[in-house]
mmCIF file of C-alpha atoms and ligand atoms in Angstrom:
data_model
loop_
_atom_site.group_PDB
_atom_site.id
_atom_site.type_symbol
_atom_site.label_atom_id
_atom_site.label_comp_id
_atom_site.label_asym_id
_atom_site.label_seq_id
_atom_site.Cartn_x
_atom_site.Cartn_y
_atom_site.Cartn_z
ATOM 1 C CA MET L 1 4.432 -9.406 -24.525
ATOM 2 C CA LYS L 2 3.395 -11.158 -21.284
ATOM 3 C CA GLY L 3 4.728 -12.141 -18.104
ATOM 4 C CA ASN L 4 7.174 -14.892 -17.358
ATOM 5 C CA PHE L 5 5.282 -17.490 -15.494
ATOM 6 C CA PRO L 6 6.120 -21.174 -14.553
ATOM 7 C CA VAL L 7 2.783 -21.874 -15.904
ATOM 8 C CA ALA L 8 3.943 -25.939 -16.848
ATOM 9 C CA LYS L 9 4.662 -26.570 -13.109
ATOM 10 C CA TRP L 10 0.975 -25.424 -12.001
ATOM 11 C CA ASN L 11 -0.586 -28.657 -13.017
ATOM 12 C CA GLY L 12 -3.043 -29.716 -11.001
ATOM 13 C CA VAL L 13 -2.909 -26.381 -8.909
ATOM 14 C CA GLN L 14 -6.353 -24.985 -7.977
ATOM 15 C CA THR L 15 -7.251 -21.746 -9.318
ATOM 16 C CA PRO L 16 -7.995 -18.926 -8.375
ATOM 17 C CA PHE L 17 -4.305 -18.088 -6.677
ATOM 18 C CA TYR L 18 -1.952 -15.436 -5.826
ATOM 19 C CA PHE L 19 1.602 -15.825 -7.407
ATOM 20 C CA TYR L 20 4.432 -13.684 -6.141
ATOM 21 C CA ASP L 21 7.388 -12.881 -8.003
ATOM 22 C CA ILE L 22 9.821 -12.979 -5.451
ATOM 23 C CA GLU L 23 13.240 -12.353 -7.319
ATOM 24 C CA LEU L 24 11.045 -9.127 -8.334
ATOM 25 C CA LEU L 25 10.282 -8.603 -4.695
ATOM 26 C CA LYS L 26 13.851 -8.404 -3.980
ATOM 27 C CA ARG L 27 14.942 -6.650 -6.521
ATOM 28 C CA THR L 28 12.669 -4.042 -5.193
ATOM 29 C CA LEU L 29 13.638 -4.338 -2.049
ATOM 30 C CA ALA L 30 17.118 -4.056 -2.428
ATOM 31 C CA THR L 31 16.475 -0.706 -4.787
ATOM 32 C CA ILE L 32 14.482 0.831 -2.383
ATOM 33 C CA LYS L 33 17.162 -0.069 0.402
ATOM 34 C CA ALA L 34 20.034 1.547 -1.851
ATOM 35 C CA GLU L 35 18.009 4.478 -2.484
ATOM 36 C CA THR L 36 17.120 5.023 0.715
ATOM 37 C CA ASP L 37 20.312 4.460 2.546
ATOM 38 C CA LYS L 38 21.932 7.143 -0.007
ATOM 39 C CA TYR L 39 19.866 9.852 2.215
ATOM 40 C CA GLY L 40 20.000 8.410 5.653
ATOM 41 C CA PHE L 41 16.071 7.545 5.053
ATOM 42 C CA CYS L 42 14.175 5.144 7.010
ATOM 43 C CA GLN L 43 11.294 3.252 5.070
ATOM 44 C CA HIS L 44 8.757 1.758 6.929
ATOM 45 C CA TYR L 45 6.484 -1.048 4.342
ATOM 46 C CA ALA L 46 2.936 -0.206 4.661
ATOM 47 C CA ILE L 47 1.402 -3.500 5.458
ATOM 48 C CA LYS L 48 -1.829 -2.971 4.777
ATOM 49 C CA ALA L 49 -1.089 -3.159 1.087
ATOM 50 C CA ASN L 50 -0.086 -6.932 1.479
ATOM 51 C CA ALA L 51 0.335 -8.763 4.907
ATOM 52 C CA ASN L 52 0.827 -12.510 3.641
ATOM 53 C CA PRO L 53 3.182 -13.534 6.456
ATOM 54 C CA ARG L 54 6.023 -14.700 3.806
ATOM 55 C CA ILE L 55 5.917 -11.282 2.407
ATOM 56 C CA LEU L 56 6.423 -9.858 5.649
ATOM 57 C CA LYS L 57 9.499 -11.958 6.947
ATOM 58 C CA LEU L 58 11.002 -11.218 3.228
ATOM 59 C CA ILE L 59 10.575 -7.289 3.976
ATOM 60 C CA ALA L 60 11.437 -7.464 7.579
ATOM 61 C CA SER L 61 14.712 -8.945 6.586
ATOM 62 C CA TYR L 62 15.673 -6.332 4.483
ATOM 63 C CA GLY L 63 15.488 -4.047 7.935
ATOM 64 C CA PHE L 64 12.298 -2.030 6.979
ATOM 65 C CA GLY L 65 10.326 -0.729 9.631
ATOM 66 C CA ALA L 66 6.384 -1.330 9.312
ATOM 67 C CA ASP L 67 3.399 1.147 9.027
ATOM 68 C CA CYS L 68 0.546 -0.420 10.554
ATOM 69 C CA VAL L 69 -3.290 0.936 10.464
ATOM 70 C CA SER L 70 -4.727 -1.607 12.957
ATOM 71 C CA GLY L 71 -3.854 -4.017 15.944
ATOM 72 C CA GLY L 72 -3.991 -6.447 13.786
ATOM 73 C CA GLU L 73 -1.370 -5.308 11.432
ATOM 74 C CA VAL L 74 0.795 -4.184 14.994
ATOM 75 C CA GLN L 75 0.451 -7.759 15.733
ATOM 76 C CA ALA L 76 1.545 -9.220 12.478
ATOM 77 C CA ALA L 77 4.200 -6.877 12.066
ATOM 78 C CA LEU L 78 5.713 -8.139 15.619
ATOM 79 C CA ASP L 79 5.062 -11.447 14.615
ATOM 80 C CA ALA L 80 6.999 -11.080 11.262
ATOM 81 C CA GLY L 81 10.033 -9.723 12.862
ATOM 82 C CA PHE L 82 9.750 -5.853 12.487
ATOM 83 C CA ASP L 83 11.989 -4.603 15.035
ATOM 84 C CA PRO L 84 9.296 -2.689 17.676
ATOM 85 C CA HIS L 85 11.072 0.636 17.405
ATOM 86 C CA LYS L 86 10.615 0.679 13.500
ATOM 87 C CA ILE L 87 6.694 0.341 13.563
ATOM 88 C CA VAL L 88 4.672 3.258 13.466
ATOM 89 C CA PHE L 89 0.659 3.107 13.769
ATOM 90 C CA ALA L 90 -1.401 5.297 12.021
ATOM 91 C CA GLY L 91 -5.199 4.965 11.491
ATOM 92 C CA VAL L 92 -8.254 7.900 12.506
ATOM 93 C CA GLY L 93 -9.945 5.269 14.780
ATOM 94 C CA LYS L 94 -7.537 3.354 16.893
ATOM 95 C CA ALA L 95 -9.531 1.291 19.302
ATOM 96 C CA ASP L 96 -8.325 1.093 23.236
ATOM 97 C CA TRP L 97 -7.075 -2.416 22.761
ATOM 98 C CA GLU L 98 -5.341 -1.606 19.588
ATOM 99 C CA ILE L 99 -3.290 1.283 21.495
ATOM 100 C CA ASN L 100 -2.942 -1.050 24.379
ATOM 101 C CA LEU L 101 -1.285 -3.781 22.031
ATOM 102 C CA ALA L 102 0.655 -1.070 20.632
ATOM 103 C CA LEU L 103 2.018 0.498 23.757
ATOM 104 C CA LYS L 104 2.691 -3.361 25.373
ATOM 105 C CA GLY L 105 4.920 -3.847 22.180
ATOM 106 C CA ASP L 106 6.733 -0.559 22.612
ATOM 107 C CA ILE L 107 6.510 0.632 18.991
ATOM 108 C CA PHE L 108 8.117 3.397 17.464
ATOM 109 C CA CYS L 109 5.153 5.888 17.517
ATOM 110 C CA PHE L 110 1.670 6.890 17.140
ATOM 111 C CA ASN L 111 0.727 8.534 14.171
ATOM 112 C CA VAL L 112 -2.135 10.390 15.886
ATOM 113 C CA GLU L 113 -4.985 12.088 13.878
ATOM 114 C CA SER L 114 -7.118 13.856 16.327
ATOM 115 C CA ILE L 115 -7.180 15.456 19.806
ATOM 116 C CA PRO L 116 -9.764 13.178 21.695
ATOM 117 C CA GLU L 117 -7.314 10.278 20.364
ATOM 118 C CA LEU L 118 -4.483 12.140 21.978
ATOM 119 C CA HIS L 119 -6.089 12.291 25.295
ATOM 120 C CA ILE L 120 -7.117 8.540 25.230
ATOM 121 C CA ILE L 121 -3.382 7.507 23.920
ATOM 122 C CA ASN L 122 -2.274 9.545 27.135
ATOM 123 C CA GLU L 123 -4.687 7.784 29.377
ATOM 124 C CA LEU L 124 -3.588 4.405 28.289
ATOM 125 C CA ALA L 125 -0.218 4.846 28.272
ATOM 126 C CA ALA L 126 -0.351 6.606 31.759
ATOM 127 C CA ALA L 127 -2.178 3.285 33.124
ATOM 128 C CA GLN L 128 0.762 1.005 31.626
ATOM 129 C CA ASN L 129 2.783 3.350 33.092
ATOM 130 C CA LYS L 130 4.556 4.281 29.801
ATOM 131 C CA THR L 131 5.268 7.472 27.430
ATOM 132 C CA ALA L 132 3.532 6.994 24.038
ATOM 133 C CA ARG L 133 5.899 8.326 21.455
ATOM 134 C CA VAL L 134 3.602 10.356 18.989
ATOM 135 C CA GLU L 135 3.634 12.205 15.810
ATOM 136 C CA PHE L 136 0.754 14.345 14.179
ATOM 137 C CA ARG L 137 -0.573 13.555 11.100
ATOM 138 C CA VAL L 138 -1.315 16.868 9.101
ATOM 139 C CA ASN L 139 -3.579 16.961 6.263
ATOM 140 C CA PRO L 140 -1.520 19.317 4.333
ATOM 141 C CA ASN L 141 -4.311 20.053 1.497
ATOM 142 C CA VAL L 142 -2.317 18.978 -1.065
ATOM 143 C CA ASP L 143 -4.116 17.435 -4.213
ATOM 144 C CA ALA L 144 -2.511 14.136 -5.099
ATOM 145 C CA HIS L 145 -4.117 13.971 -8.461
ATOM 146 C CA THR L 146 -5.362 10.602 -8.163
ATOM 147 C CA HIS L 147 -8.521 8.453 -7.735
ATOM 148 C CA ALA L 148 -11.344 10.344 -5.238
ATOM 149 C CA LYS L 149 -11.277 7.154 -3.299
ATOM 150 C CA ILE L 150 -7.595 7.151 -2.375
ATOM 151 C CA THR L 151 -7.002 10.934 -2.037
ATOM 152 C CA THR L 152 -6.399 11.694 1.739
ATOM 153 C CA GLY L 153 -4.727 14.771 1.830
ATOM 154 C CA LEU L 154 -7.352 17.312 1.084
ATOM 155 C CA SER L 155 -9.077 19.369 3.634
ATOM 156 C CA GLU L 156 -12.175 17.304 3.006
ATOM 157 C CA ASN L 157 -11.142 14.012 3.728
ATOM 158 C CA LYS L 158 -11.265 12.462 6.881
ATOM 159 C CA PHE L 159 -7.452 12.114 7.812
ATOM 160 C CA GLY L 160 -5.055 14.129 9.760
ATOM 161 C CA ILE L 161 -5.318 17.427 11.377
ATOM 162 C CA ASN L 162 -5.915 20.558 9.416
ATOM 163 C CA LEU L 163 -3.126 22.929 8.949
ATOM 164 C CA SER L 164 -4.704 25.891 11.034
ATOM 165 C CA GLN L 165 -5.246 23.551 13.922
ATOM 166 C CA ILE L 166 -1.652 21.950 14.750
ATOM 167 C CA ALA L 167 0.053 24.376 16.553
ATOM 168 C CA ALA L 168 -3.347 24.286 19.208
ATOM 169 C CA VAL L 169 -2.643 20.650 18.941
ATOM 170 C CA LEU L 170 0.931 20.233 19.960
ATOM 171 C CA LYS L 171 0.234 22.998 22.790
ATOM 172 C CA ASP L 172 -2.284 20.677 24.065
ATOM 173 C CA ALA L 173 0.319 17.904 23.972
ATOM 174 C CA GLN L 174 2.586 19.783 26.169
ATOM 175 C CA THR L 175 -0.075 19.475 28.867
ATOM 176 C CA LEU L 176 -0.013 16.011 28.791
ATOM 177 C CA SER L 177 2.669 13.884 31.239
ATOM 178 C CA ASN L 178 2.383 10.644 29.210
ATOM 179 C CA ILE L 179 2.833 11.785 25.712
ATOM 180 C CA GLU L 180 6.206 12.652 23.873
ATOM 181 C CA VAL L 181 5.846 14.274 20.170
ATOM 182 C CA VAL L 182 8.618 12.940 18.204
ATOM 183 C CA GLY L 183 7.589 14.408 14.809
ATOM 184 C CA LEU L 184 5.125 15.302 12.117
ATOM 185 C CA HIS L 185 3.331 12.864 9.711
ATOM 186 C CA PHE L 186 1.748 13.301 6.074
ATOM 187 C CA HIS L 187 0.125 10.846 3.798
ATOM 188 C CA ILE L 188 -1.366 12.356 0.993
ATOM 189 C CA GLY L 189 -2.778 9.733 -0.968
ATOM 190 C CA SER L 190 -2.338 6.592 -3.305
ATOM 191 C CA GLN L 191 -1.158 5.399 -6.811
ATOM 192 C CA ILE L 192 0.513 8.960 -6.885
ATOM 193 C CA THR L 193 2.616 9.172 -10.396
ATOM 194 C CA ASP L 194 2.678 13.206 -10.632
ATOM 195 C CA MET L 195 5.970 13.868 -8.970
ATOM 196 C CA SER L 196 4.388 17.455 -8.630
ATOM 197 C CA ALA L 197 2.111 16.243 -5.744
ATOM 198 C CA PHE L 198 4.991 15.368 -3.987
ATOM 199 C CA LYS L 199 6.658 18.579 -4.731
ATOM 200 C CA ASP L 200 3.964 20.521 -3.133
ATOM 201 C CA LEU L 201 4.146 18.546 -0.045
ATOM 202 C CA CYS L 202 7.742 18.994 0.458
ATOM 203 C CA ILE L 203 6.879 22.539 0.449
ATOM 204 C CA LYS L 204 4.030 22.542 2.436
ATOM 205 C CA ALA L 205 6.003 20.713 5.115
ATOM 206 C CA ASN L 206 8.865 23.284 5.223
ATOM 207 C CA ASP L 207 6.290 26.132 5.334
ATOM 208 C CA LEU L 208 4.744 24.229 8.333
ATOM 209 C CA GLN L 209 7.676 23.235 10.031
ATOM 210 C CA ASN L 210 9.413 26.945 9.646
ATOM 211 C CA GLN L 211 5.988 28.482 11.104
ATOM 212 C CA LEU L 212 5.964 25.782 14.156
ATOM 213 C CA GLU L 213 9.429 26.101 14.694
ATOM 214 C CA ALA L 214 8.963 30.131 15.104
ATOM 215 C CA GLN L 215 6.304 29.100 18.030
ATOM 216 C CA GLY L 216 9.241 26.816 19.203
ATOM 217 C CA PHE L 217 8.347 23.599 18.248
ATOM 218 C CA THR L 218 10.995 21.195 16.688
ATOM 219 C CA PHE L 219 10.760 17.812 15.501
ATOM 220 C CA ALA L 220 13.003 15.176 15.497
ATOM 221 C CA ASN L 221 11.101 13.309 12.790
ATOM 222 C CA MET L 222 9.545 14.033 9.609
ATOM 223 C CA ASN L 223 7.534 11.268 7.728
ATOM 224 C CA PHE L 224 6.159 11.612 4.569
ATOM 225 C CA GLY L 225 4.033 8.723 4.156
ATOM 226 C CA GLY L 226 3.655 6.603 1.304
ATOM 227 C CA GLY L 227 1.620 6.879 -1.844
ATOM 228 C CA LEU L 228 4.028 6.236 -4.867
ATOM 229 C CA GLY L 229 2.383 4.571 -7.943
ATOM 230 C CA ILE L 230 2.771 2.010 -10.256
ATOM 231 C CA ASP L 231 2.591 1.102 -13.966
ATOM 232 C CA TYR L 232 -0.578 -0.832 -14.141
ATOM 233 C CA HIS L 233 -0.417 -0.720 -17.796
ATOM 234 C CA HIS L 234 3.345 -1.936 -18.550
ATOM 235 C CA PRO L 235 4.073 -4.503 -15.758
ATOM 236 C CA ASN L 236 6.504 -6.350 -18.292
ATOM 237 C CA HIS L 237 8.445 -3.269 -19.149
ATOM 238 C CA ILE L 238 8.204 -1.263 -15.941
ATOM 239 C CA ASP L 239 8.375 -3.431 -12.893
ATOM 240 C CA MET L 240 9.450 -1.096 -10.758
ATOM 241 C CA PRO L 241 8.686 2.711 -9.906
ATOM 242 C CA ASP L 242 11.229 5.472 -10.464
ATOM 243 C CA PHE L 243 12.573 5.369 -6.697
ATOM 244 C CA ALA L 244 15.768 7.033 -7.502
ATOM 245 C CA SER L 245 13.711 10.180 -8.570
ATOM 246 C CA TYR L 246 11.001 9.838 -5.924
ATOM 247 C CA PHE L 247 13.627 10.227 -2.968
ATOM 248 C CA ALA L 248 15.903 12.132 -4.837
ATOM 249 C CA VAL L 249 12.896 14.802 -4.672
ATOM 250 C CA PHE L 250 12.861 14.792 -0.970
ATOM 251 C CA ASN L 251 16.445 14.918 -0.452
ATOM 252 C CA GLN L 252 16.240 18.108 -2.560
ATOM 253 C CA LEU L 253 13.301 19.905 -1.161
ATOM 254 C CA VAL L 254 12.838 19.025 2.247
ATOM 255 C CA GLU L 255 14.914 21.390 4.562
ATOM 256 C CA ARG L 256 16.161 18.716 6.490
ATOM 257 C CA ARG L 257 16.994 19.867 10.020
ATOM 258 C CA GLU L 258 20.421 18.846 11.684
ATOM 259 C CA GLY L 259 20.014 15.150 12.923
ATOM 260 C CA GLN L 260 16.305 15.070 11.701
ATOM 261 C CA ALA L 261 15.104 11.734 10.630
ATOM 262 C CA ILE L 262 13.018 11.584 7.333
ATOM 263 C CA HIS L 263 10.770 8.715 7.258
ATOM 264 C CA PHE L 264 8.645 7.227 4.250
ATOM 265 C CA GLU L 265 5.927 4.611 4.293
ATOM 266 C CA LEU L 266 5.502 2.894 0.784
ATOM 267 C CA GLY L 267 3.061 0.387 -0.031
ATOM 268 C CA ARG L 268 2.070 -0.315 -3.280
ATOM 269 C CA ALA L 269 5.262 0.570 -4.494
ATOM 270 C CA VAL L 270 6.672 -2.457 -2.617
ATOM 271 C CA VAL L 271 4.576 -5.156 -3.499
ATOM 272 C CA GLY L 272 2.467 -4.181 -6.244
ATOM 273 C CA GLN L 273 4.346 -5.612 -9.258
ATOM 274 C CA CYS L 274 5.418 -8.472 -7.911
ATOM 275 C CA GLY L 275 2.214 -9.999 -7.695
ATOM 276 C CA SER L 276 -0.549 -11.379 -10.224
ATOM 277 C CA LEU L 277 -3.945 -13.217 -9.717
ATOM 278 C CA ILE L 278 -3.809 -16.359 -11.577
ATOM 279 C CA SER L 279 -7.465 -17.463 -12.740
ATOM 280 C CA SER L 280 -8.959 -20.125 -15.071
ATOM 281 C CA VAL L 281 -11.573 -19.467 -17.989
ATOM 282 C CA LEU L 282 -14.708 -21.556 -16.606
ATOM 283 C CA TYR L 283 -16.859 -20.440 -19.972
ATOM 284 C CA VAL L 284 -16.896 -18.279 -22.872
ATOM 285 C CA LYS L 285 -20.256 -16.789 -23.475
ATOM 286 C CA GLU L 286 -21.208 -15.398 -26.834
ATOM 287 C CA GLY L 287 -23.743 -12.385 -26.118
ATOM 288 C CA GLU L 288 -25.820 -10.630 -28.587
ATOM 289 C CA VAL L 289 -23.136 -7.604 -28.647
ATOM 290 C CA LYS L 290 -20.180 -9.253 -26.498
ATOM 291 C CA LYS L 291 -18.229 -12.008 -25.839
ATOM 292 C CA PHE L 292 -17.558 -12.890 -22.186
ATOM 293 C CA ALA L 293 -14.677 -14.424 -20.801
ATOM 294 C CA ILE L 294 -15.919 -15.796 -17.420
ATOM 295 C CA LEU L 295 -13.150 -16.605 -14.748
ATOM 296 C CA ASP L 296 -13.054 -18.265 -11.905
ATOM 297 C CA ALA L 297 -11.975 -15.353 -9.753
ATOM 298 C CA GLY L 298 -14.070 -12.551 -9.249
ATOM 299 C CA PHE L 299 -14.039 -9.031 -6.805
ATOM 300 C CA THR L 300 -13.897 -11.679 -3.669
ATOM 301 C CA GLU L 301 -10.209 -12.391 -4.835
ATOM 302 C CA LEU L 302 -9.324 -8.707 -6.265
ATOM 303 C CA ILE L 303 -11.579 -5.956 -5.664
ATOM 304 C CA ARG L 304 -9.713 -2.924 -6.803
ATOM 305 C CA PRO L 305 -11.888 -2.952 -10.435
ATOM 306 C CA ALA L 306 -14.990 -2.875 -8.810
ATOM 307 C CA MET L 307 -14.020 -0.497 -5.945
ATOM 308 C CA TYR L 308 -11.820 1.923 -7.519
ATOM 309 C CA ASP L 309 -12.466 1.567 -11.279
ATOM 310 C CA ALA L 310 -9.085 0.151 -11.040
ATOM 311 C CA TYR L 311 -7.248 -1.108 -14.672
ATOM 312 C CA HIS L 312 -5.309 -4.481 -14.324
ATOM 313 C CA ARG L 313 -3.550 -5.506 -17.433
ATOM 314 C CA ILE L 314 -5.177 -9.221 -18.249
ATOM 315 C CA GLU L 315 -3.111 -11.693 -19.931
ATOM 316 C CA ASN L 316 -4.289 -15.157 -21.372
ATOM 317 C CA LEU L 317 -1.094 -17.634 -20.467
ATOM 318 C CA SER L 318 -2.442 -20.472 -22.097
ATOM 319 C CA SER L 319 -3.021 -19.156 -25.850
ATOM 320 C CA ASP L 320 -0.815 -17.764 -28.421
ATOM 321 C CA LEU L 321 -3.875 -17.367 -31.124
ATOM 322 C CA PRO L 322 -4.817 -14.045 -32.691
ATOM 323 C CA GLN L 323 -6.352 -11.478 -30.077
ATOM 324 C CA GLU L 324 -10.026 -10.798 -29.862
ATOM 325 C CA THR L 325 -12.149 -8.674 -27.693
ATOM 326 C CA TYR L 326 -13.825 -9.551 -24.462
ATOM 327 C CA ASP L 327 -15.401 -8.274 -21.603
ATOM 328 C CA VAL L 328 -13.374 -10.492 -18.779
ATOM 329 C CA VAL L 329 -15.922 -10.942 -15.723
ATOM 330 C CA GLY L 330 -16.151 -13.087 -12.302
ATOM 331 C CA PRO L 331 -18.568 -15.375 -11.073
ATOM 332 C CA ILE L 332 -19.923 -13.223 -8.215
ATOM 333 C CA CYS L 333 -23.297 -12.539 -8.159
ATOM 334 C CA GLU L 334 -22.804 -8.346 -8.875
ATOM 335 C CA SER L 335 -22.766 -6.403 -12.095
ATOM 336 C CA SER L 336 -19.752 -4.801 -10.643
ATOM 337 C CA ASP L 337 -17.738 -8.117 -10.964
ATOM 338 C CA VAL L 338 -15.831 -7.092 -14.111
ATOM 339 C CA PHE L 339 -12.085 -7.084 -14.569
ATOM 340 C CA GLY L 340 -12.118 -5.308 -17.745
ATOM 341 C CA LYS L 341 -14.098 -4.758 -20.560
ATOM 342 C CA ASP L 342 -13.388 -4.671 -24.212
ATOM 343 C CA VAL L 343 -9.808 -6.544 -23.429
ATOM 344 C CA SER L 344 -7.892 -8.012 -26.193
ATOM 345 C CA LEU L 345 -6.852 -11.543 -25.096
ATOM 346 C CA ASN L 346 -5.158 -14.327 -27.195
ATOM 347 C CA GLN L 347 -8.447 -16.215 -28.088
ATOM 348 C CA VAL L 348 -9.675 -17.898 -25.081
ATOM 349 C CA LYS L 349 -11.198 -21.296 -24.542
ATOM 350 C CA ARG L 350 -12.409 -23.175 -21.379
ATOM 351 C CA GLY L 351 -9.396 -24.055 -18.817
ATOM 352 C CA ASP L 352 -7.362 -21.377 -19.842
ATOM 353 C CA LEU L 353 -5.163 -19.911 -17.407
ATOM 354 C CA ILE L 354 -5.417 -15.649 -16.860
ATOM 355 C CA ALA L 355 -3.357 -13.624 -15.354
ATOM 356 C CA LEU L 356 -4.349 -10.698 -13.885
ATOM 357 C CA ARG L 357 -0.990 -8.167 -13.015
ATOM 358 C CA SER L 358 -0.067 -5.988 -10.865
ATOM 359 C CA ALA L 359 -2.257 -7.337 -8.043
ATOM 360 C CA GLY L 360 0.674 -7.314 -5.461
ATOM 361 C CA ALA L 361 -0.985 -4.559 -3.236
ATOM 362 C CA TYR L 362 -4.515 -4.211 -2.184
ATOM 363 C CA GLY L 363 -5.325 -7.646 -3.679
ATOM 364 C CA GLU L 364 -4.884 -10.684 -1.718
ATOM 365 C CA VAL L 365 -5.267 -8.407 1.408
ATOM 366 C CA MET L 366 -8.906 -7.131 0.550
ATOM 367 C CA SER L 367 -10.114 -10.629 -0.526
ATOM 368 C CA SER L 368 -13.415 -11.737 1.250
ATOM 369 C CA THR L 369 -15.326 -14.994 1.487
ATOM 370 C CA TYR L 370 -18.607 -13.130 -0.078
ATOM 371 C CA ASN L 371 -20.831 -15.484 -1.719
ATOM 372 C CA LEU L 372 -19.345 -18.077 0.533
ATOM 373 C CA ARG L 373 -16.558 -18.229 -1.569
ATOM 374 C CA LYS L 374 -13.124 -19.690 -0.425
ATOM 375 C CA LEU L 375 -9.920 -17.370 -0.016
ATOM 376 C CA PRO L 376 -7.644 -17.811 -2.435
ATOM 377 C CA ALA L 377 -4.203 -19.563 -1.853
ATOM 378 C CA ALA L 378 -0.793 -17.855 -2.379
ATOM 379 C CA TYR L 379 2.313 -19.324 -4.106
ATOM 380 C CA PHE L 380 5.603 -17.871 -4.628
ATOM 381 C CA SER L 381 8.025 -18.120 -7.562
ATOM 382 C CA GLU L 382 10.557 -20.074 -5.255
ATOM 383 C CA ASP L 383 7.787 -22.819 -4.715
ATOM 384 C CA PHE L 384 8.277 -23.990 -8.419
ATOM 385 C CA GLU L 385 12.000 -23.908 -8.855
HETATM 386 C C1 PLP S 1 -2.294 3.279 2.998
HETATM 387 C C2 PLP S 1 -0.950 4.126 3.469
HETATM 388 C C3 PLP S 1 0.402 4.059 3.230
HETATM 389 C C4 PLP S 1 0.489 3.552 2.034
HETATM 390 O O1 PLP S 1 0.127 3.913 0.723
HETATM 391 P P1 PLP S 1 0.832 3.310 -0.519
HETATM 392 O O2 PLP S 1 -0.297 4.221 -1.341
HETATM 393 O O3 PLP S 1 0.458 1.937 -0.715
HETATM 394 O O4 PLP S 1 2.173 3.593 -0.597
HETATM 395 C C5 PLP S 1 1.113 4.652 3.931
HETATM 396 N N1 PLP S 1 0.945 5.504 5.252
HETATM 397 C C6 PLP S 1 -0.369 5.390 5.423
HETATM 398 C C7 PLP S 1 -0.850 6.148 6.547
HETATM 399 C C8 PLP S 1 -1.517 4.846 4.872
HETATM 400 O O5 PLP S 1 -2.692 4.644 5.291
#
């Protein structure tokens, strides 16, 4: 089974390009909204997954907040119409100009990852005569059972403040006149499909909250980050993660305090399945032991396979001929520029359109001009109706 694409209407459209299924994105957003409204949870879309301005505007229109990891993303969130009071700003290395921009924009809060950062935010807030709201990002030492390069919640990772140090940091914050602590923040990694990792997170968060309360600290907000994975192997059958089960875990396990707000920062789960990278076959090359389908897209358009050994389902949209086995590769002058090895595709010829599926998250936004290539264009299903 292949995806449903308006191939006939793509005549003359230059490949490679990103194609976004807006109907699927809207359905995904509506599902998240329904599941979070059930429990009064707040969702901040993690902009780094896909910062295409049209996508940001659509997501903002559903009333979601934004999770940003740079000044550029804070600006993009403000430009797209996200409510500043629903913008959160994380990252281990926030530069002064980025902090100033966020203070000026009156964002909801900074997710602070170290004491030195806290002190700089306090100074810059004082200079603007403002109080900065902060949550502390806690490193809960939870194994997310995901790829090492996208695990963030282990003690060995650079992210967050270790459990043993958090009470001291909270005490330190009390001495700062332009800081208001509004909560705790966690984000344990990405592409997490094993719900037990989220269950572990809930239990660790409960323990920590109990401990800190005993020392007199209370929190208006608990932010559990993002990380929910998508099914890269079955984009046609499972076009959305099981949001109902995901949010139910937190509803069931988090010992929520009276009036406390619970926040999430999903990125990949929101946009991952709605995007595909569409590419043309330039050449079919018969090697000694392999057949190569050489595409006009490479890791400059989609770096996940090269960077994280990620799998993307690959479909030949132009052929119904019997399947053959190909290594599907790009044109970049690097051996890592391979989208898939020993991929079964309907027999391929020059000019065939190839879809790399589930590329809506960490795809377009990570594209580069390496080899002086052009950045890919983006089209939306509604452009071809
Ligand atoms: C990347 C990131 C997210 C989103 O992660 P996904 O796996 O795309 O859901 C959320 N919060 C923070 C702090 C992040 O860095």
